[in-house]
Amino acid sequence: MTSAADLARLAVNLADVRERIEAAARAAGRDPAELTLVAVSKTWPASDVLGLWALGVTHFAENREQEAAPKVAAVLAALATGPSGGGGPEAGEGTAVAGGPPAGPASPVWHFVGQLQRNKVNAIARWADWVQSVDRPELVASLSRAAVAGGRVLTICVQVCLDSPGGAGAAGRGGVAPGDVGSLTELVANAEGLRLAGVMAVAPRGEPARPAFARLRTVAERLWRDHPDARVISAGMSGDLEDAVAEGATHLRIGTALFGERRPVP
């Protein structure tokens, strides 16, 4: 259950983030309603997810399956029991379903945003609605099999590496080279049980974020020629969301600015 103090903290943080997003959208000549806030809840407890959900946030992201699975289960169990789980007046609308989220508009939408290992695909496919970090062909085949086996459709973003030639790089962050995005997105688009949504990226360390996000926008625009419905550009985090919005991001993955400084991972 979310304490009053935690809910107050989350409410203040959420208001600040929404204000930043609205200001960034106005500066870019965009409608703030075009932007989806994805709360990156890694290292934070289910109670904080429930608190933000009660405040109107519906998209949440995790990057470690071993942390995510029990957290998702705890959130779904709390929502299924109603406001006592920390949710708002609609918290009882969903009904828990084995292997996936509850049905109905009250259900949170879960994103997996971490580096994806093939041996974790089946587990992730049980709870994730979106997988944003697909960066190699073997993952497409594995996710397709898992989705079909579970009777689900997974929404997929292809992760793009934004390292610039000679740049500091983003070692360990993953991503397919921009020139290989086309072939990988074709595999996703033609895979059973998968829906191609668009592209995702993280700004490289040691480089300005906006030029990197401009490169991502160019990749996305090329993708739209063959897949006009794959309009998602997932980019921007707590420190660079304004640059991402300026370069066309549609989904902003915000963690620290919402929850606070990341807790140590056990």
XYZ file of C-alpha atoms in Angstrom:
266
model
C 0.000 0.000 0.000
C 1.266 3.459 -0.870
C 1.798 5.663 2.172
C 0.487 9.225 2.236
C 4.064 10.538 2.317
C 5.115 8.455 -0.682
C 2.031 9.460 -2.624
C 2.729 13.128 -1.899
C 6.344 12.727 -3.060
C 5.249 11.012 -6.258
C 2.572 13.634 -6.912
C 5.082 16.481 -6.658
C 7.569 14.690 -8.903
C 4.904 13.809 -11.456
C 3.659 17.381 -11.597
C 7.214 18.600 -12.233
C 7.772 16.040 -15.009
C 4.459 16.828 -16.677
C 5.302 20.532 -16.565
C 8.657 19.847 -18.223
C 7.019 17.728 -20.909
C 4.379 20.349 -21.634
C 6.990 23.112 -21.826
C 9.181 21.038 -24.141
C 6.221 20.261 -26.375
C 5.217 23.912 -26.608
C 8.804 24.907 -27.434
C 8.838 22.338 -30.247
C 5.438 23.387 -31.557
C 3.932 20.048 -30.574
C 0.808 18.967 -28.751
C 1.692 17.502 -25.312
C -1.086 14.969 -25.867
C 1.133 13.345 -28.525
C 3.595 12.267 -25.834
C 3.394 9.140 -23.691
C 5.063 9.117 -20.294
C 6.600 5.735 -19.452
C 7.560 5.522 -15.777
C 10.750 3.471 -15.431
C 10.134 1.756 -12.118
C 13.294 -0.354 -11.937
C 14.601 -0.764 -8.353
C 11.431 0.866 -6.966
C 8.734 -1.154 -5.184
C 5.279 -2.120 -6.367
C 3.805 0.397 -3.936
C 5.380 3.260 -5.892
C 4.007 1.868 -9.146
C 0.572 1.757 -7.538
C 1.007 5.313 -6.340
C 1.803 6.654 -9.795
C -0.971 4.556 -11.300
C -3.410 6.155 -8.851
C -2.140 9.545 -10.058
C -2.940 8.678 -13.667
C 0.245 7.115 -15.059
C -0.551 4.005 -17.082
C 2.751 2.988 -18.724
C 5.561 1.439 -16.665
C 8.937 0.021 -17.659
C 11.330 -2.504 -16.177
C 14.788 -3.592 -17.313
C 15.427 -6.788 -15.304
C 13.096 -9.758 -15.622
C 13.970 -11.138 -12.204
C 12.834 -7.892 -10.578
C 9.932 -7.223 -12.914
C 8.011 -10.501 -12.705
C 7.269 -10.405 -8.949
C 6.630 -6.652 -9.078
C 4.119 -6.987 -11.900
C 2.405 -9.824 -10.044
C 2.204 -7.707 -6.881
C 0.757 -4.735 -8.761
C -1.851 -6.865 -10.536
C -2.854 -8.546 -7.282
C -3.254 -5.163 -5.577
C -5.325 -3.727 -8.413
C -7.534 -6.798 -8.469
C -8.434 -6.232 -4.812
C -9.373 -2.578 -5.245
C -8.286 0.655 -3.520
C -6.727 -1.216 -0.600
C -3.881 -2.058 -2.940
C -2.949 1.592 -3.182
C -4.821 2.411 -6.383
C -7.449 5.030 -6.991
C -11.199 4.653 -7.389
C -10.823 2.564 -10.534
C -8.366 0.126 -9.037
C -10.815 -2.747 -8.961
C -11.758 -2.603 -12.643
C -9.167 -5.169 -13.765
C -9.334 -8.884 -13.139
C -6.085 -10.797 -12.753
C -5.389 -13.277 -15.548
C -2.694 -15.942 -15.334
C 0.198 -15.218 -17.661
C -0.678 -11.605 -18.395
C -2.188 -8.339 -17.186
C -5.830 -7.932 -16.234
C -8.319 -6.929 -18.866
C -9.890 -3.510 -19.006
C -8.807 0.132 -19.056
C -7.502 0.004 -15.499
C -4.624 -2.278 -16.451
C -1.098 -0.821 -16.456
C 0.853 -1.238 -19.690
C 4.212 -2.900 -19.063
C 7.356 -2.261 -21.109
C 10.619 -4.177 -21.040
C 13.470 -1.784 -21.825
C 16.616 -3.646 -20.735
C 19.101 -5.623 -22.753
C 17.273 -8.768 -23.733
C 18.772 -12.233 -23.308
C 17.267 -15.134 -25.222
C 16.977 -17.266 -22.097
C 14.713 -14.609 -20.553
C 12.359 -14.190 -23.530
C 9.714 -16.700 -22.439
C 9.516 -15.200 -18.954
C 9.343 -11.624 -20.232
C 6.636 -12.503 -22.749
C 4.371 -13.559 -19.886
C 4.100 -10.070 -18.397
C 5.423 -7.485 -20.876
C 3.064 -5.765 -23.306
C 5.924 -3.970 -25.060
C 9.518 -5.016 -25.654
C 11.536 -1.948 -26.615
C 15.029 -3.429 -26.823
C 15.024 -5.791 -29.803
C 18.404 -5.471 -31.499
C 19.146 -8.772 -33.268
C 17.295 -11.276 -35.457
C 17.393 -14.225 -33.053
C 15.371 -12.220 -30.544
C 12.626 -11.684 -33.111
C 12.224 -15.423 -33.645
C 12.271 -16.157 -29.915
C 9.745 -13.428 -29.084
C 7.463 -14.574 -31.876
C 7.425 -18.148 -30.583
C 6.812 -16.998 -27.019
C 4.002 -14.647 -28.016
C 2.240 -17.294 -30.096
C 2.621 -19.900 -27.344
C 1.091 -17.506 -24.821
C -1.704 -16.346 -27.105
C -0.449 -12.774 -26.925
C 0.630 -9.980 -29.262
C 3.788 -8.153 -28.167
C 4.413 -4.589 -29.270
C 8.010 -4.213 -30.428
C 10.470 -1.359 -30.799
C 13.810 -1.932 -32.477
C 16.628 -0.473 -30.405
C 19.022 1.696 -32.392
C 22.638 2.364 -31.442
C 23.275 6.105 -31.586
C 27.048 6.055 -31.164
C 28.618 8.598 -33.493
C 31.862 7.790 -35.316
C 34.714 8.533 -32.948
C 32.320 9.287 -30.084
C 32.626 8.127 -26.511
C 30.039 5.436 -27.217
C 27.409 3.813 -25.073
C 29.168 0.588 -24.189
C 26.834 -2.100 -22.967
C 23.645 -0.279 -23.961
C 22.955 -2.369 -27.033
C 21.233 -1.428 -30.245
C 21.417 -2.228 -33.931
C 23.417 -0.022 -36.281
C 21.210 2.528 -38.084
C 21.989 0.925 -41.432
C 20.653 -2.428 -40.231
C 17.360 -1.142 -38.855
C 15.481 -1.817 -42.097
C 16.221 -5.524 -42.239
C 15.457 -6.038 -38.557
C 12.175 -4.134 -38.691
C 11.116 -6.264 -41.666
C 11.626 -9.386 -39.580
C 9.514 -7.919 -36.780
C 6.767 -6.762 -39.133
C 6.462 -10.235 -40.643
C 6.687 -12.210 -37.387
C 3.571 -13.826 -35.986
C 2.540 -12.524 -32.575
C 4.563 -9.298 -32.892
C 3.491 -5.758 -33.779
C 6.115 -3.324 -35.015
C 5.679 -0.002 -33.187
C 8.855 1.899 -34.100
C 12.319 2.575 -32.717
C 13.949 3.144 -29.351
C 17.332 4.526 -28.349
C 19.394 5.846 -25.474
C 21.602 8.899 -25.958
C 25.289 7.950 -25.943
C 27.363 8.778 -22.902
C 29.789 11.625 -23.325
C 27.968 13.212 -26.270
C 25.287 15.884 -26.555
C 21.878 14.230 -26.618
C 20.117 16.300 -29.253
C 22.334 15.430 -32.249
C 21.999 11.772 -31.299
C 18.218 12.040 -31.162
C 18.293 13.826 -34.519
C 20.017 10.728 -35.943
C 17.268 8.584 -34.440
C 14.635 10.778 -36.042
C 16.272 10.257 -39.434
C 16.180 6.489 -38.884
C 12.502 6.688 -37.909
C 11.610 8.728 -40.985
C 13.214 6.109 -43.221
C 11.238 3.409 -41.426
C 7.948 5.209 -42.049
C 8.352 4.869 -45.813
C 7.782 1.120 -45.607
C 5.895 0.974 -42.299
C 3.823 4.148 -42.004
C 2.074 2.926 -38.859
C 5.337 2.346 -36.940
C 5.397 5.903 -35.599
C 6.842 5.371 -32.135
C 10.121 7.091 -31.289
C 11.014 6.057 -27.746
C 13.741 8.398 -26.557
C 14.519 10.724 -23.705
C 15.064 10.125 -20.029
C 15.093 12.330 -16.943
C 18.136 14.345 -18.010
C 17.420 14.800 -21.707
C 13.669 14.634 -22.270
C 13.578 18.173 -23.710
C 16.073 17.231 -26.435
C 14.070 14.108 -27.227
C 10.809 16.017 -27.537
C 12.486 18.546 -29.822
C 13.531 15.700 -32.130
C 10.155 14.014 -32.346
C 10.066 11.523 -29.470
C 6.647 10.064 -28.811
C 7.456 7.979 -25.709
C 9.594 9.328 -22.851
C 11.155 6.819 -20.429
C 11.424 8.680 -17.120
C 12.764 7.138 -13.931
C 14.791 9.315 -11.567
C 12.711 12.465 -12.060
C 9.597 10.541 -11.023
C 10.809 8.168 -8.336
C 14.062 9.686 -7.074
C 17.637 8.479 -7.242
C 17.811 4.832 -8.215
C 18.034 2.350 -5.363
C 20.858 -0.209 -5.287
C 20.033 -3.423 -7.154
C 20.187 -6.458 -4.833
